[in-house]
C-alpha cells in the first residue's frame, strides 16, 4: 500500500485547482499587469518557474504555491510574487521564513522557456508568453525578472497556528492560515481565505489610490 501523501503534496494537489489570478486579490492600478499561477503546475511538468538569487544556479526556492504578477511595461520589467508555503513543523516554518526574509539582495523570478510556450489553461491553446505584456515576441531564452514585491502565505498545523497567532508577530510581507484552509476542497472559494489574500494585495497598504 502506498504511503499517504505528505502535507506539502496535499496542499499542492489542491492549489492546482486554484485560478490563475490569486483568489480574492483585487484588480488595482498598483498591479495592472497579468497574474499567472506558476506553481504548482501539472505533476508531469518539470519546467516550472522558480526563485533564485542573482549569480546562483543551484540554490533555488521552489514554493508550494507561486503566483506571478508580470509588469505590463516592457521598458520596466519586474514581477510581484505571492507564495504559499505548507509548513509541517515549526522548524520547517523557520526555514521557509528565512528564504523570504528582507534582504538587500534582489530576488529573481525565472520562467523557463517551455513554461512560457505552454498554454496556461487546458481548454485554451494561447501560450503563456502572449499573456505577458512585458514580452513582445516568442521567447527563446528564460524570462528572468527582478522581484518588486513579495507576499507569503504560510499554512500551519492547527495547534501551531493557534500558538503562533497568540504569541508571535508576523513580518509585513507574511500571512498565516491553518493548514486545513489549504487542503480543503475548493479552498479558493472560502470567504475567509479570499479576504486574507485581499489583505495581501499591494494596494492594501494605501487608504485610497489615485484615480
PDB file of C-alpha atoms in Angstrom:
ATOM      1  CA  UNK A   1       0.000   0.000   0.000  1.00  0.00           C
ATOM      2  CA  UNK A   2       1.355   3.403  -0.969  1.00  0.00           C
ATOM      3  CA  UNK A   3       2.049   5.788   1.926  1.00  0.00           C
ATOM      4  CA  UNK A   4      -0.331   8.739   2.283  1.00  0.00           C
ATOM      5  CA  UNK A   5       0.812  11.931   0.552  1.00  0.00           C
ATOM      6  CA  UNK A   6       2.761  14.440   2.609  1.00  0.00           C
ATOM      7  CA  UNK A   7       1.116  17.656   3.752  1.00  0.00           C
ATOM      8  CA  UNK A   8       3.105  19.549   1.128  1.00  0.00           C
ATOM      9  CA  UNK A   9       1.787  17.266  -1.598  1.00  0.00           C
ATOM     10  CA  UNK A  10      -1.778  17.515  -0.300  1.00  0.00           C
ATOM     11  CA  UNK A  11      -1.526  21.295  -0.488  1.00  0.00           C
ATOM     12  CA  UNK A  12      -0.023  21.224  -3.972  1.00  0.00           C
ATOM     13  CA  UNK A  13      -2.809  18.945  -5.211  1.00  0.00           C
ATOM     14  CA  UNK A  14      -5.397  21.474  -4.038  1.00  0.00           C
ATOM     15  CA  UNK A  15      -3.524  24.506  -5.326  1.00  0.00           C
ATOM     16  CA  UNK A  16      -3.523  23.034  -8.833  1.00  0.00           C
ATOM     17  CA  UNK A  17      -7.259  23.767  -8.865  1.00  0.00           C
ATOM     18  CA  UNK A  18      -6.864  27.393  -7.799  1.00  0.00           C
ATOM     19  CA  UNK A  19      -7.279  30.053 -10.518  1.00  0.00           C
ATOM     20  CA  UNK A  20      -4.598  31.948 -12.405  1.00  0.00           C
ATOM     21  CA  UNK A  21      -5.457  35.136 -10.524  1.00  0.00           C
ATOM     22  CA  UNK A  22      -4.970  34.799  -6.744  1.00  0.00           C
ATOM     23  CA  UNK A  23      -8.426  34.270  -5.227  1.00  0.00           C
ATOM     24  CA  UNK A  24      -9.711  37.411  -3.567  1.00  0.00           C
ATOM     25  CA  UNK A  25      -6.881  39.596  -4.840  1.00  0.00           C
ATOM     26  CA  UNK A  26      -8.386  42.816  -6.219  1.00  0.00           C
ATOM     27  CA  UNK A  27      -7.604  44.283  -9.618  1.00  0.00           C
ATOM     28  CA  UNK A  28      -5.932  47.609  -8.845  1.00  0.00           C
ATOM     29  CA  UNK A  29      -3.761  50.261 -10.529  1.00  0.00           C
ATOM     30  CA  UNK A  30      -0.867  49.056  -8.360  1.00  0.00           C
ATOM     31  CA  UNK A  31      -0.815  45.775 -10.263  1.00  0.00           C
ATOM     32  CA  UNK A  32      -2.228  46.392 -13.751  1.00  0.00           C
ATOM     33  CA  UNK A  33      -0.316  43.565 -15.416  1.00  0.00           C
ATOM     34  CA  UNK A  34      -1.030  39.849 -15.770  1.00  0.00           C
ATOM     35  CA  UNK A  35      -1.285  37.320 -12.931  1.00  0.00           C
ATOM     36  CA  UNK A  36      -0.394  33.691 -13.673  1.00  0.00           C
ATOM     37  CA  UNK A  37      -0.135  30.674 -11.408  1.00  0.00           C
ATOM     38  CA  UNK A  38       3.454  29.487 -11.773  1.00  0.00           C
ATOM     39  CA  UNK A  39       3.463  26.680  -9.187  1.00  0.00           C
ATOM     40  CA  UNK A  40       2.257  24.061  -8.762  1.00  0.00           C
ATOM     41  CA  UNK A  41       1.993  23.031 -12.372  1.00  0.00           C
ATOM     42  CA  UNK A  42       0.869  19.658 -13.572  1.00  0.00           C
ATOM     43  CA  UNK A  43       2.667  16.829 -11.810  1.00  0.00           C
ATOM     44  CA  UNK A  44       4.365  15.715 -15.029  1.00  0.00           C
ATOM     45  CA  UNK A  45       5.545  19.226 -15.958  1.00  0.00           C
ATOM     46  CA  UNK A  46       9.164  19.626 -14.772  1.00  0.00           C
ATOM     47  CA  UNK A  47       9.803  23.097 -16.221  1.00  0.00           C
ATOM     48  CA  UNK A  48       8.099  25.370 -13.716  1.00  0.00           C
ATOM     49  CA  UNK A  49       9.157  28.869 -12.635  1.00  0.00           C
ATOM     50  CA  UNK A  50      11.359  29.233  -9.584  1.00  0.00           C
ATOM     51  CA  UNK A  51      13.023  31.894  -7.459  1.00  0.00           C
ATOM     52  CA  UNK A  52      16.729  32.431  -7.010  1.00  0.00           C
ATOM     53  CA  UNK A  53      19.384  34.927  -6.011  1.00  0.00           C
ATOM     54  CA  UNK A  54      21.480  36.632  -8.704  1.00  0.00           C
ATOM     55  CA  UNK A  55      24.580  34.697  -9.707  1.00  0.00           C
ATOM     56  CA  UNK A  56      23.411  31.345  -8.319  1.00  0.00           C
ATOM     57  CA  UNK A  57      22.443  28.336 -10.408  1.00  0.00           C
ATOM     58  CA  UNK A  58      21.849  25.649  -7.782  1.00  0.00           C
ATOM     59  CA  UNK A  59      20.186  27.287  -4.785  1.00  0.00           C
ATOM     60  CA  UNK A  60      16.600  27.687  -5.924  1.00  0.00           C
ATOM     61  CA  UNK A  61      13.442  28.395  -3.966  1.00  0.00           C
ATOM     62  CA  UNK A  62      10.504  26.254  -5.071  1.00  0.00           C
ATOM     63  CA  UNK A  63       7.397  27.388  -3.178  1.00  0.00           C
ATOM     64  CA  UNK A  64       4.470  25.009  -2.856  1.00  0.00           C
ATOM     65  CA  UNK A  65       2.386  27.728  -4.486  1.00  0.00           C
ATOM     66  CA  UNK A  66       3.668  30.630  -6.573  1.00  0.00           C
ATOM     67  CA  UNK A  67       1.696  33.307  -8.373  1.00  0.00           C
ATOM     68  CA  UNK A  68       3.484  35.850 -10.556  1.00  0.00           C
ATOM     69  CA  UNK A  69       2.243  39.309 -11.456  1.00  0.00           C
ATOM     70  CA  UNK A  70       4.088  40.471 -14.565  1.00  0.00           C
ATOM     71  CA  UNK A  71       4.802  44.113 -15.315  1.00  0.00           C
ATOM     72  CA  UNK A  72       2.716  45.443 -18.216  1.00  0.00           C
ATOM     73  CA  UNK A  73       5.592  47.622 -19.479  1.00  0.00           C
ATOM     74  CA  UNK A  74       8.467  46.073 -21.495  1.00  0.00           C
ATOM     75  CA  UNK A  75      10.558  49.144 -20.640  1.00  0.00           C
ATOM     76  CA  UNK A  76      10.179  48.466 -16.902  1.00  0.00           C
ATOM     77  CA  UNK A  77      10.167  44.678 -16.412  1.00  0.00           C
ATOM     78  CA  UNK A  78       9.534  43.197 -12.973  1.00  0.00           C
ATOM     79  CA  UNK A  79       7.430  40.594 -11.204  1.00  0.00           C
ATOM     80  CA  UNK A  80       5.440  40.651  -7.986  1.00  0.00           C
ATOM     81  CA  UNK A  81       5.100  37.312  -6.234  1.00  0.00           C
ATOM     82  CA  UNK A  82       2.573  35.661  -3.976  1.00  0.00           C
ATOM     83  CA  UNK A  83       3.913  32.460  -2.436  1.00  0.00           C
ATOM     84  CA  UNK A  84       2.118  29.787  -0.442  1.00  0.00           C
ATOM     85  CA  UNK A  85       4.163  27.511   1.795  1.00  0.00           C
ATOM     86  CA  UNK A  86       2.885  24.485   3.719  1.00  0.00           C
ATOM     87  CA  UNK A  87       4.858  24.096   6.953  1.00  0.00           C
ATOM     88  CA  UNK A  88       4.612  20.704   8.636  1.00  0.00           C
ATOM     89  CA  UNK A  89       6.670  21.758  11.677  1.00  0.00           C
ATOM     90  CA  UNK A  90       7.923  24.895  13.384  1.00  0.00           C
ATOM     91  CA  UNK A  91      11.441  24.139  12.151  1.00  0.00           C
ATOM     92  CA  UNK A  92      10.071  23.919   8.630  1.00  0.00           C
ATOM     93  CA  UNK A  93       8.384  27.292   9.159  1.00  0.00           C
ATOM     94  CA  UNK A  94      11.624  28.894  10.351  1.00  0.00           C
ATOM     95  CA  UNK A  95      13.471  27.515   7.338  1.00  0.00           C
ATOM     96  CA  UNK A  96      10.891  28.768   4.861  1.00  0.00           C
ATOM     97  CA  UNK A  97      10.567  32.163   6.548  1.00  0.00           C
ATOM     98  CA  UNK A  98      14.319  32.660   6.211  1.00  0.00           C
ATOM     99  CA  UNK A  99      14.094  32.313   2.426  1.00  0.00           C
ATOM    100  CA  UNK A 100      11.819  35.340   2.184  1.00  0.00           C
ATOM    101  CA  UNK A 101      13.346  37.492   4.921  1.00  0.00           C
ATOM    102  CA  UNK A 102      14.008  41.113   3.906  1.00  0.00           C
ATOM    103  CA  UNK A 103      17.405  41.459   2.271  1.00  0.00           C
ATOM    104  CA  UNK A 104      19.496  43.960   0.359  1.00  0.00           C
ATOM    105  CA  UNK A 105      19.955  41.307  -2.348  1.00  0.00           C
ATOM    106  CA  UNK A 106      17.451  41.216  -5.188  1.00  0.00           C
ATOM    107  CA  UNK A 107      15.350  38.097  -5.621  1.00  0.00           C
ATOM    108  CA  UNK A 108      14.827  36.893  -9.186  1.00  0.00           C
ATOM    109  CA  UNK A 109      11.864  35.068 -10.702  1.00  0.00           C
ATOM    110  CA  UNK A 110      12.877  32.701 -13.502  1.00  0.00           C
ATOM    111  CA  UNK A 111      10.362  31.431 -16.069  1.00  0.00           C
ATOM    112  CA  UNK A 112      11.706  28.587 -18.269  1.00  0.00           C
ATOM    113  CA  UNK A 113      11.008  28.711 -21.995  1.00  0.00           C
ATOM    114  CA  UNK A 114       8.851  25.523 -22.073  1.00  0.00           C
ATOM    115  CA  UNK A 115       6.599  27.044 -19.399  1.00  0.00           C
ATOM    116  CA  UNK A 116       6.275  30.283 -21.354  1.00  0.00           C
ATOM    117  CA  UNK A 117       5.407  28.441 -24.567  1.00  0.00           C
ATOM    118  CA  UNK A 118       2.830  26.162 -22.942  1.00  0.00           C
ATOM    119  CA  UNK A 119      -0.844  27.149 -22.547  1.00  0.00           C
ATOM    120  CA  UNK A 120      -1.941  28.190 -19.074  1.00  0.00           C
ATOM    121  CA  UNK A 121      -5.390  26.594 -19.460  1.00  0.00           C
ATOM    122  CA  UNK A 122      -6.099  23.093 -20.824  1.00  0.00           C
ATOM    123  CA  UNK A 123      -9.054  24.390 -22.860  1.00  0.00           C
ATOM    124  CA  UNK A 124      -7.224  27.431 -24.278  1.00  0.00           C
ATOM    125  CA  UNK A 125      -4.254  26.970 -26.654  1.00  0.00           C
ATOM    126  CA  UNK A 126      -2.956  30.527 -26.068  1.00  0.00           C
ATOM    127  CA  UNK A 127       0.654  30.241 -24.845  1.00  0.00           C
ATOM    128  CA  UNK A 128       1.519  31.995 -21.606  1.00  0.00           C
ATOM    129  CA  UNK A 129       4.024  34.357 -23.191  1.00  0.00           C
ATOM    130  CA  UNK A 130       1.261  36.011 -25.193  1.00  0.00           C
ATOM    131  CA  UNK A 131      -0.491  36.905 -21.935  1.00  0.00           C
ATOM    132  CA  UNK A 132       2.649  38.510 -20.500  1.00  0.00           C
ATOM    133  CA  UNK A 133       2.799  42.043 -21.849  1.00  0.00           C
ATOM    134  CA  UNK A 134       6.437  42.503 -20.922  1.00  0.00           C
ATOM    135  CA  UNK A 135       7.228  40.059 -23.760  1.00  0.00           C
ATOM    136  CA  UNK A 136       6.889  41.358 -27.306  1.00  0.00           C
ATOM    137  CA  UNK A 137       7.867  38.210 -29.202  1.00  0.00           C
ATOM    138  CA  UNK A 138       8.102  34.470 -28.679  1.00  0.00           C
ATOM    139  CA  UNK A 139      10.900  33.849 -26.166  1.00  0.00           C
ATOM    140  CA  UNK A 140      13.954  31.741 -26.921  1.00  0.00           C
ATOM    141  CA  UNK A 141      15.573  32.303 -23.515  1.00  0.00           C
ATOM    142  CA  UNK A 142      14.160  32.065 -19.989  1.00  0.00           C
ATOM    143  CA  UNK A 143      12.413  35.169 -18.726  1.00  0.00           C
ATOM    144  CA  UNK A 144      14.316  36.429 -15.672  1.00  0.00           C
ATOM    145  CA  UNK A 145      12.712  39.276 -13.748  1.00  0.00           C
ATOM    146  CA  UNK A 146      13.629  41.154 -10.575  1.00  0.00           C
ATOM    147  CA  UNK A 147      11.021  40.736  -7.861  1.00  0.00           C
ATOM    148  CA  UNK A 148       9.415  44.038  -6.904  1.00  0.00           C
ATOM    149  CA  UNK A 149       7.024  42.882  -4.180  1.00  0.00           C
ATOM    150  CA  UNK A 150       6.862  39.728  -2.042  1.00  0.00           C
ATOM    151  CA  UNK A 151       3.866  38.353  -0.133  1.00  0.00           C
ATOM    152  CA  UNK A 152       3.948  34.924   1.517  1.00  0.00           C
ATOM    153  CA  UNK A 153       1.110  32.880   3.000  1.00  0.00           C
ATOM    154  CA  UNK A 154       2.211  30.147   5.413  1.00  0.00           C
ATOM    155  CA  UNK A 155      -0.031  27.210   6.243  1.00  0.00           C
ATOM    156  CA  UNK A 156       0.484  25.756   9.732  1.00  0.00           C
ATOM    157  CA  UNK A 157      -0.967  22.787  11.570  1.00  0.00           C
ATOM    158  CA  UNK A 158      -3.870  23.886  13.753  1.00  0.00           C
ATOM    159  CA  UNK A 159      -2.101  23.772  17.128  1.00  0.00           C
ATOM    160  CA  UNK A 160       0.988  25.505  15.765  1.00  0.00           C
ATOM    161  CA  UNK A 161      -1.160  28.100  14.024  1.00  0.00           C
ATOM    162  CA  UNK A 162      -3.031  28.897  17.235  1.00  0.00           C
ATOM    163  CA  UNK A 163       0.193  29.188  19.215  1.00  0.00           C
ATOM    164  CA  UNK A 164       1.846  31.358  16.587  1.00  0.00           C
ATOM    165  CA  UNK A 165      -1.193  33.624  16.333  1.00  0.00           C
ATOM    166  CA  UNK A 166      -1.226  34.095  20.119  1.00  0.00           C
ATOM    167  CA  UNK A 167       2.453  34.776  20.712  1.00  0.00           C
ATOM    168  CA  UNK A 168       4.221  35.861  17.517  1.00  0.00           C
ATOM    169  CA  UNK A 169       4.241  38.917  15.272  1.00  0.00           C
ATOM    170  CA  UNK A 170       4.498  38.404  11.512  1.00  0.00           C
ATOM    171  CA  UNK A 171       6.709  40.419   9.218  1.00  0.00           C
ATOM    172  CA  UNK A 172       4.980  42.910   6.943  1.00  0.00           C
ATOM    173  CA  UNK A 173       5.015  40.510   3.977  1.00  0.00           C
ATOM    174  CA  UNK A 174       3.793  37.464   5.934  1.00  0.00           C
ATOM    175  CA  UNK A 175       0.315  35.971   6.275  1.00  0.00           C
ATOM    176  CA  UNK A 176      -0.784  32.814   8.079  1.00  0.00           C
ATOM    177  CA  UNK A 177      -3.631  30.319   7.905  1.00  0.00           C
ATOM    178  CA  UNK A 178      -4.468  26.863   9.268  1.00  0.00           C
ATOM    179  CA  UNK A 179      -3.292  24.055   7.016  1.00  0.00           C
ATOM    180  CA  UNK A 180      -6.881  22.847   6.647  1.00  0.00           C
ATOM    181  CA  UNK A 181      -7.694  26.021   4.726  1.00  0.00           C
ATOM    182  CA  UNK A 182      -5.163  24.974   2.071  1.00  0.00           C
ATOM    183  CA  UNK A 183      -6.073  21.282   1.915  1.00  0.00           C
ATOM    184  CA  UNK A 184      -9.823  21.910   1.826  1.00  0.00           C
ATOM    185  CA  UNK A 185     -11.700  21.175  -1.367  1.00  0.00           C
ATOM    186  CA  UNK A 186     -12.478  24.448  -3.182  1.00  0.00           C
ATOM    187  CA  UNK A 187     -10.475  26.321  -0.589  1.00  0.00           C
ATOM    188  CA  UNK A 188     -10.055  29.190  -3.033  1.00  0.00           C
ATOM    189  CA  UNK A 189     -13.776  29.912  -2.620  1.00  0.00           C
ATOM    190  CA  UNK A 190     -13.557  30.201   1.172  1.00  0.00           C
ATOM    191  CA  UNK A 191     -14.611  33.795   2.043  1.00  0.00           C
ATOM    192  CA  UNK A 192     -12.049  33.964   4.860  1.00  0.00           C
ATOM    193  CA  UNK A 193      -9.255  32.883   2.510  1.00  0.00           C
ATOM    194  CA  UNK A 194     -10.325  35.371  -0.138  1.00  0.00           C
ATOM    195  CA  UNK A 195     -10.423  38.150   2.454  1.00  0.00           C
ATOM    196  CA  UNK A 196      -6.959  37.206   3.703  1.00  0.00           C
ATOM    197  CA  UNK A 197      -5.470  37.283   0.204  1.00  0.00           C
ATOM    198  CA  UNK A 198      -7.230  40.581  -0.475  1.00  0.00           C
ATOM    199  CA  UNK A 199      -5.335  41.998   2.512  1.00  0.00           C
ATOM    200  CA  UNK A 200      -2.134  40.676   0.927  1.00  0.00           C
ATOM    201  CA  UNK A 201      -2.683  42.918  -2.085  1.00  0.00           C
ATOM    202  CA  UNK A 202      -0.098  45.585  -2.887  1.00  0.00           C
ATOM    203  CA  UNK A 203      -2.934  48.121  -2.750  1.00  0.00           C
ATOM    204  CA  UNK A 204      -3.972  47.183   0.800  1.00  0.00           C
ATOM    205  CA  UNK A 205      -1.363  49.483   2.358  1.00  0.00           C
ATOM    206  CA  UNK A 206      -2.990  52.610   0.937  1.00  0.00           C
ATOM    207  CA  UNK A 207      -6.026  54.461   2.250  1.00  0.00           C
ATOM    208  CA  UNK A 208      -7.050  55.013  -1.359  1.00  0.00           C
ATOM    209  CA  UNK A 209      -5.340  55.032  -4.729  1.00  0.00           C
ATOM    210  CA  UNK A 210      -5.216  57.872  -7.259  1.00  0.00           C
ATOM    211  CA  UNK A 211      -7.791  57.549  -9.996  1.00  0.00           C
TER     212      UNK A 211
END
